Short mmCIF file of C-alpha atoms and ligand atoms in Angstrom, two decimals:
data_model
loop_
_atom_site.label_atom_id
_atom_site.label_comp_id
_atom_site.label_asym_id
_atom_site.label_seq_id
_atom_site.Cartn_x
_atom_site.Cartn_y
_atom_site.Cartn_z
CA UNK A 160 -56.53 -36.09 17.62
CA UNK A 161 -53.58 -33.70 17.70
CA UNK A 162 -52.83 -31.61 14.62
CA UNK A 163 -49.60 -30.11 15.88
CA UNK A 164 -46.48 -31.03 13.87
CA UNK A 165 -43.90 -33.66 14.83
CA UNK A 166 -40.41 -32.23 15.48
CA UNK A 167 -37.47 -34.06 13.91
CA UNK A 168 -33.81 -33.14 14.30
CA UNK A 169 -30.39 -34.28 13.18
CA UNK A 170 -26.89 -32.88 12.88
CA UNK A 171 -27.61 -32.24 9.20
CA UNK A 172 -29.53 -33.73 6.34
CA UNK A 173 -29.33 -37.38 7.51
CA UNK A 174 -32.57 -37.25 9.50
CA UNK A 175 -34.39 -36.33 6.29
CA UNK A 176 -34.11 -40.02 5.38
CA UNK A 177 -36.98 -40.69 7.85
CA UNK A 178 -39.35 -38.25 6.18
CA UNK A 179 -40.42 -40.22 3.05
CA UNK A 180 -41.29 -43.20 5.30
CA UNK A 181 -43.34 -40.92 7.55
CA UNK A 182 -45.14 -39.36 4.58
CA UNK A 183 -45.98 -42.80 3.24
CA UNK A 184 -47.18 -44.37 6.49
CA UNK A 185 -48.72 -41.28 8.11
CA UNK A 186 -49.60 -38.85 5.29
CA UNK A 187 -51.71 -36.64 7.58
CA UNK A 188 -48.78 -35.83 9.87
CA UNK A 189 -46.91 -32.53 9.50
CA UNK A 190 -43.28 -31.85 10.28
CA UNK A 191 -40.89 -29.31 11.70
CA UNK A 192 -37.37 -30.50 10.87
CA UNK A 193 -34.14 -28.96 12.15
CA UNK A 194 -30.81 -29.90 10.52
CA UNK A 195 -27.77 -28.48 12.30
CA UNK A 196 -25.84 -28.21 9.05
CA UNK A 197 -23.60 -25.42 10.41
CA UNK A 198 -22.21 -27.68 13.13
CA UNK A 199 -22.26 -31.09 11.43
CA UNK A 200 -20.77 -33.66 11.90
CA UNK A 201 -21.65 -34.47 15.52
CA UNK A 202 -20.24 -37.98 15.41
CA UNK A 203 -16.65 -37.09 16.27
CA UNK A 204 -17.48 -34.37 18.84
CA UNK A 205 -17.30 -34.52 22.65
CA UNK A 206 -20.45 -35.83 24.30
CA UNK A 207 -20.94 -32.57 26.23
CA UNK A 208 -20.94 -30.58 23.01
CA UNK A 209 -23.49 -32.96 21.43
CA UNK A 210 -25.65 -32.71 24.57
CA UNK A 211 -25.58 -28.89 24.54
CA UNK A 212 -26.43 -28.65 20.84
CA UNK A 213 -29.25 -31.17 21.27
CA UNK A 214 -30.76 -29.30 24.25
CA UNK A 215 -30.79 -26.06 22.22
CA UNK A 216 -32.55 -27.71 19.32
CA UNK A 217 -35.07 -29.59 21.48
CA UNK A 218 -35.82 -26.35 23.31
CA UNK A 219 -36.51 -24.65 19.98
CA UNK A 220 -38.80 -27.50 18.88
CA UNK A 221 -40.73 -27.45 22.15
CA UNK A 222 -41.18 -23.67 21.82
CA UNK A 223 -42.46 -24.31 18.29
CA UNK A 224 -45.24 -26.40 19.89
CA UNK A 225 -44.46 -29.79 18.39
CA UNK A 226 -46.44 -32.73 19.79
CA UNK A 227 -43.52 -35.17 19.74
CA UNK A 228 -39.76 -35.00 19.18
CA UNK A 229 -38.02 -37.59 17.03
CA UNK A 230 -34.26 -37.72 17.47
CA UNK A 231 -33.47 -38.56 13.85
CA UNK A 232 -29.81 -38.88 14.76
CA UNK A 233 -28.14 -41.98 16.16
CA UNK A 234 -25.28 -39.98 17.64
CA UNK A 235 -27.66 -37.86 19.73
CA UNK A 236 -29.78 -40.90 20.60
CA UNK A 237 -26.63 -42.69 21.80
CA UNK A 238 -25.52 -39.68 23.83
CA UNK A 239 -28.41 -38.01 25.61
CA UNK A 240 -31.87 -39.45 24.99
CA UNK A 241 -32.43 -39.88 28.74
CA UNK A 242 -31.33 -36.31 29.55
CA UNK A 243 -33.62 -34.94 26.84
CA UNK A 244 -36.55 -36.91 28.30
CA UNK A 245 -35.74 -35.63 31.78
CA UNK A 246 -35.56 -32.02 30.61
CA UNK A 247 -38.78 -32.17 28.55
CA UNK A 248 -40.97 -34.62 30.47
CA UNK A 249 -44.17 -33.17 29.02
CA UNK A 250 -43.44 -34.32 25.46
CA UNK A 251 -42.87 -37.81 24.02
CA UNK A 252 -39.29 -38.15 22.75
CA UNK A 253 -38.48 -40.98 20.35
CA UNK A 254 -34.86 -42.05 19.86
CA UNK A 255 -33.92 -43.79 16.63
CA UNK A 256 -31.81 -46.61 18.08
CA UNK A 257 -34.17 -48.52 20.36
CA UNK A 258 -36.92 -49.39 17.81
CA UNK A 259 -34.35 -50.75 15.31
CA UNK A 260 -32.44 -52.65 18.00
CA UNK A 261 -35.68 -54.29 19.15
CA UNK A 262 -36.64 -55.25 15.61
CA UNK A 263 -33.20 -56.79 14.94
CA UNK A 264 -33.36 -58.67 18.24
CA UNK A 265 -36.78 -60.04 17.34
CA UNK A 266 -36.17 -60.92 13.70
CA UNK A 267 -32.54 -62.09 13.34
CA UNK A 268 -31.95 -65.81 13.74
CA UNK A 269 -29.94 -67.13 16.67
CA UNK A 270 -26.24 -67.11 15.80
CA UNK A 271 -26.57 -64.37 13.17
CA UNK A 272 -23.51 -62.19 12.68
CA UNK A 273 -24.81 -58.63 12.91
CA UNK A 274 -22.57 -55.66 12.12
CA UNK A 275 -23.28 -52.11 13.25
CA UNK A 276 -21.76 -49.18 11.41
CA UNK A 277 -22.09 -45.64 12.73
CA UNK A 278 -20.23 -42.57 13.89
CA UNK A 279 -17.34 -42.78 16.36
CA UNK A 280 -19.60 -41.59 19.18
CA UNK A 281 -22.42 -44.07 18.47
CA UNK A 282 -20.02 -46.99 18.19
CA UNK A 283 -17.98 -46.00 21.28
CA UNK A 284 -21.22 -45.83 23.30
CA UNK A 285 -22.13 -49.42 22.19
CA UNK A 286 -25.63 -48.04 21.86
CA UNK A 287 -27.02 -50.67 19.48
CA UNK A 288 -25.14 -53.54 21.07
CA UNK A 289 -26.48 -52.75 24.56
CA UNK A 290 -29.97 -52.15 23.29
CA UNK A 291 -30.09 -55.39 21.26
CA UNK A 292 -28.80 -57.46 24.17
CA UNK A 293 -31.68 -56.26 26.36
CA UNK A 294 -33.93 -58.36 24.08
CA UNK A 295 -31.67 -61.05 22.62
CA UNK A 296 -28.32 -62.42 23.77
CA UNK A 297 -27.98 -65.01 21.02
CA UNK A 298 -26.68 -62.80 18.21
CA UNK A 299 -23.02 -62.11 17.47
CA UNK A 300 -22.65 -58.34 17.40
CA UNK A 301 -19.73 -56.52 15.73
CA UNK A 302 -19.24 -52.74 15.61
CA UNK A 303 -17.25 -50.44 13.37
CA UNK A 304 -17.08 -46.63 13.11
CA UNK A 305 -17.06 -45.11 9.59
CA UNK A 306 -16.27 -41.43 10.31
CA UNK A 307 -15.64 -40.28 6.72
CA UNK A 308 -19.12 -41.25 5.48
CA UNK A 309 -21.03 -38.25 6.93
CA UNK A 310 -18.81 -35.44 5.55
CA UNK A 311 -18.89 -37.06 2.09
CA UNK A 312 -22.67 -37.50 2.20
CA UNK A 313 -23.20 -33.90 3.39
CA UNK A 314 -21.17 -32.89 0.30
CA UNK A 315 -23.43 -34.97 -1.93
CA UNK A 316 -20.67 -37.46 -2.77
CA UNK A 317 -22.75 -40.62 -2.85
CA UNK A 318 -23.28 -42.48 -6.09
CA UNK A 319 -19.71 -42.53 -7.32
CA UNK A 320 -16.33 -44.19 -7.14
CA UNK A 321 -15.01 -42.13 -4.21
CA UNK A 322 -17.87 -43.30 -2.02
CA UNK A 323 -17.52 -46.91 -3.19
CA UNK A 324 -13.80 -46.85 -2.32
CA UNK A 325 -14.55 -45.33 1.10
CA UNK A 326 -17.17 -48.02 1.76
CA UNK A 327 -14.67 -50.73 0.85
CA UNK A 328 -11.98 -49.10 2.98
CA UNK A 329 -14.18 -49.27 6.09
CA UNK A 330 -16.28 -52.34 5.39
CA UNK A 331 -14.37 -55.00 3.39
CA UNK A 332 -12.48 -56.39 6.38
CA UNK A 333 -15.41 -55.79 8.73
CA UNK A 334 -17.91 -57.72 6.58
CA UNK A 335 -15.59 -60.52 5.45
CA UNK A 336 -13.54 -61.19 8.60
CA UNK A 337 -16.69 -61.36 10.75
CA UNK A 338 -18.74 -63.21 8.10
CA UNK A 339 -21.58 -60.74 8.55
CA UNK A 340 -25.04 -61.66 7.31
CA UNK A 341 -26.70 -58.42 8.48
CA UNK A 342 -25.60 -54.82 8.82
CA UNK A 343 -27.43 -52.02 10.66
CA UNK A 344 -27.08 -48.53 9.20
CA UNK A 345 -26.43 -46.90 12.60
CA UNK A 346 -26.39 -43.35 11.28
CA UNK A 347 -29.30 -41.61 9.55
CA UNK A 348 -27.00 -40.37 6.80
CA UNK A 349 -26.16 -43.92 5.69
CA UNK A 350 -29.47 -44.78 3.96
CA UNK A 351 -28.21 -42.35 1.30
CA UNK A 352 -25.48 -44.90 0.49
CA UNK A 353 -27.62 -47.99 1.10
CA UNK A 354 -27.70 -48.79 -2.63
CA UNK A 355 -23.90 -48.72 -2.81
CA UNK A 356 -23.60 -51.03 0.22
CA UNK A 357 -26.20 -53.46 -1.18
CA UNK A 358 -24.40 -53.50 -4.55
CA UNK A 359 -20.92 -54.04 -3.07
CA UNK A 360 -22.06 -56.71 -0.56
CA UNK A 361 -24.99 -58.44 -2.32
CA UNK A 362 -25.46 -61.18 0.31
CA UNK A 363 -25.83 -58.77 3.20
CA UNK A 364 -29.21 -57.88 4.75
CA UNK A 365 -29.21 -54.11 5.28
CA UNK A 366 -31.32 -52.76 8.16
CA UNK A 367 -32.46 -49.13 7.91
CA UNK A 368 -33.53 -47.61 11.28
CA UNK A 369 -34.92 -44.53 9.46
CA UNK A 370 -37.83 -46.66 8.25
CA UNK A 371 -38.26 -48.65 11.47
CA UNK A 372 -38.61 -45.57 13.70
CA UNK A 373 -41.75 -44.58 11.78
CA UNK A 374 -43.65 -47.65 13.08
CA UNK A 375 -42.74 -46.60 16.64
CA UNK A 376 -44.01 -43.05 15.93
CA UNK A 377 -47.22 -44.52 14.49
CA UNK A 378 -47.88 -46.72 17.54
CA UNK A 379 -47.16 -43.95 20.02
CA UNK A 380 -49.45 -41.48 18.26
CA UNK A 381 -52.20 -44.06 17.94
CA UNK A 382 -51.97 -45.30 21.52
CA UNK A 383 -52.13 -41.74 22.85
CA UNK A 384 -54.88 -40.57 20.52
CA UNK A 385 -52.51 -38.04 18.94
CA UNK A 386 -52.84 -38.80 15.22
CA UNK A 387 -53.38 -35.73 13.01
CA UNK A 388 -56.51 -35.33 10.93
CA UNK A 389 -56.72 -32.74 8.13
CA UNK A 390 -54.01 -30.51 9.52
CA UNK A 391 -53.40 -27.32 7.53
CA UNK A 392 -49.90 -26.78 8.96
CA UNK A 393 -47.19 -26.34 6.29
CA UNK A 394 -44.14 -28.56 6.73
CA UNK A 395 -41.16 -26.51 7.91
CA UNK A 396 -37.52 -27.37 7.36
CA UNK A 397 -34.89 -25.37 9.24
CA UNK A 398 -31.15 -25.57 8.70
CA UNK A 399 -28.47 -23.72 10.66
CA UNK A 400 -26.65 -23.36 7.32
CA UNK A 401 -28.69 -23.73 4.18
CA UNK A 402 -26.37 -25.90 2.11
CA UNK A 403 -27.22 -26.65 -1.51
CA UNK A 404 -27.37 -30.31 -0.71
CA UNK A 405 -29.88 -29.83 2.12
CA UNK A 406 -32.12 -27.92 -0.29
CA UNK A 407 -31.70 -30.57 -2.97
CA UNK A 408 -32.69 -33.33 -0.56
CA UNK A 409 -35.88 -31.49 0.38
CA UNK A 410 -36.71 -30.84 -3.27
CA UNK A 411 -36.23 -34.52 -3.92
CA UNK A 412 -38.49 -35.59 -1.02
CA UNK A 413 -41.28 -33.24 -2.10
CA UNK A 414 -40.86 -33.46 -5.84
CA UNK A 415 -44.55 -34.12 -6.43
CA UNK A 416 -45.89 -31.78 -3.75
CA UNK A 417 -44.18 -28.48 -4.52
CA UNK A 418 -46.48 -26.34 -2.39
CA UNK A 419 -46.29 -28.36 0.77
CA UNK A 420 -43.12 -27.08 2.41
CA UNK A 421 -41.16 -24.05 3.55
CA UNK A 422 -37.43 -24.01 4.09
CA UNK A 423 -35.90 -21.54 6.54
CA UNK A 424 -32.52 -20.56 7.80
CA UNK A 425 -32.15 -20.48 11.55
CA UNK A 426 -28.97 -20.17 13.54
CA UNK A 427 -28.08 -20.38 17.22
CA UNK A 428 -25.48 -18.09 18.71
CA UNK A 429 -23.03 -19.41 21.29
CA UNK A 430 -25.38 -18.48 24.15
CA UNK A 431 -28.09 -20.62 22.62
CA UNK A 432 -30.35 -17.78 21.52
CA UNK A 433 -32.37 -18.26 18.36
CA UNK A 434 -31.44 -15.61 15.78
N1 DGL B 985 -27.06 -38.54 11.17
C1 DGL B 985 -26.27 -38.63 12.37
C2 DGL B 985 -26.39 -39.96 13.05
O1 DGL B 985 -27.39 -40.61 12.84
C3 DGL B 985 -25.10 -37.92 12.24
C4 DGL B 985 -23.86 -37.97 12.26
C5 DGL B 985 -22.87 -36.87 12.41
O2 DGL B 985 -23.24 -35.71 12.41
O3 DGL B 985 -21.72 -37.25 12.55
O4 DGL B 985 -25.56 -40.36 13.80
#
């Protein structure tokens, strides 16, 4: 048993899409979440910048005594999961890409046309493609960056015409020209537009890594005897800039459990000190 919280982080509110799945599958687990809303988006930044930001945040989570870190960000997972594991060898670090890639490799039929959408950094790193081909070389993999999705989602522009047009702009040719049967949402912000994608492309199977990562967390905690039991820790959500949308998302996640969370503002200065 280990009642310490699990640390989650993302460039912004996208990683929050993992939390309802966690609460459903592992209701005893508590959370410290950090959304780097002041510096989002990460997906078009240099890899060194993403690495430095991620080290700062992981350092903060380790100092906050989390029992595990979940990189609820594909861009960070694609950039520096190995470096994070090297720097913090004492703590299990779960990236979001590998569990979803394994599941796709195991469940998609031979010859399937699988599309991956994500940030520029995730797609340029071929993170899903490489990970899937470790398990299965008989799928046709296609990749496409969709860089305007994250800024629109951070602004709360989701269920409307602007988002639908943006989806069509990036995805019409990608889905139709490659005759895709499956698409992986390779960015944790994208589950927030999953309904739009499913409506616009009704024949497409949509894979959501934010749900799949929770099974990996479950297995790791179970195998290492680290599941929480009756923890009295209060879930904590930090943002480097407390945007209205971040607050709305948290309200939405906890709508029936008003008391069970605290939201805090926490910033890093350029030297990496916590203010
Ligand atoms: N949610 C991130 C991801 O999964 C973020 C993207 C960004 O900040 O550009 O890749």
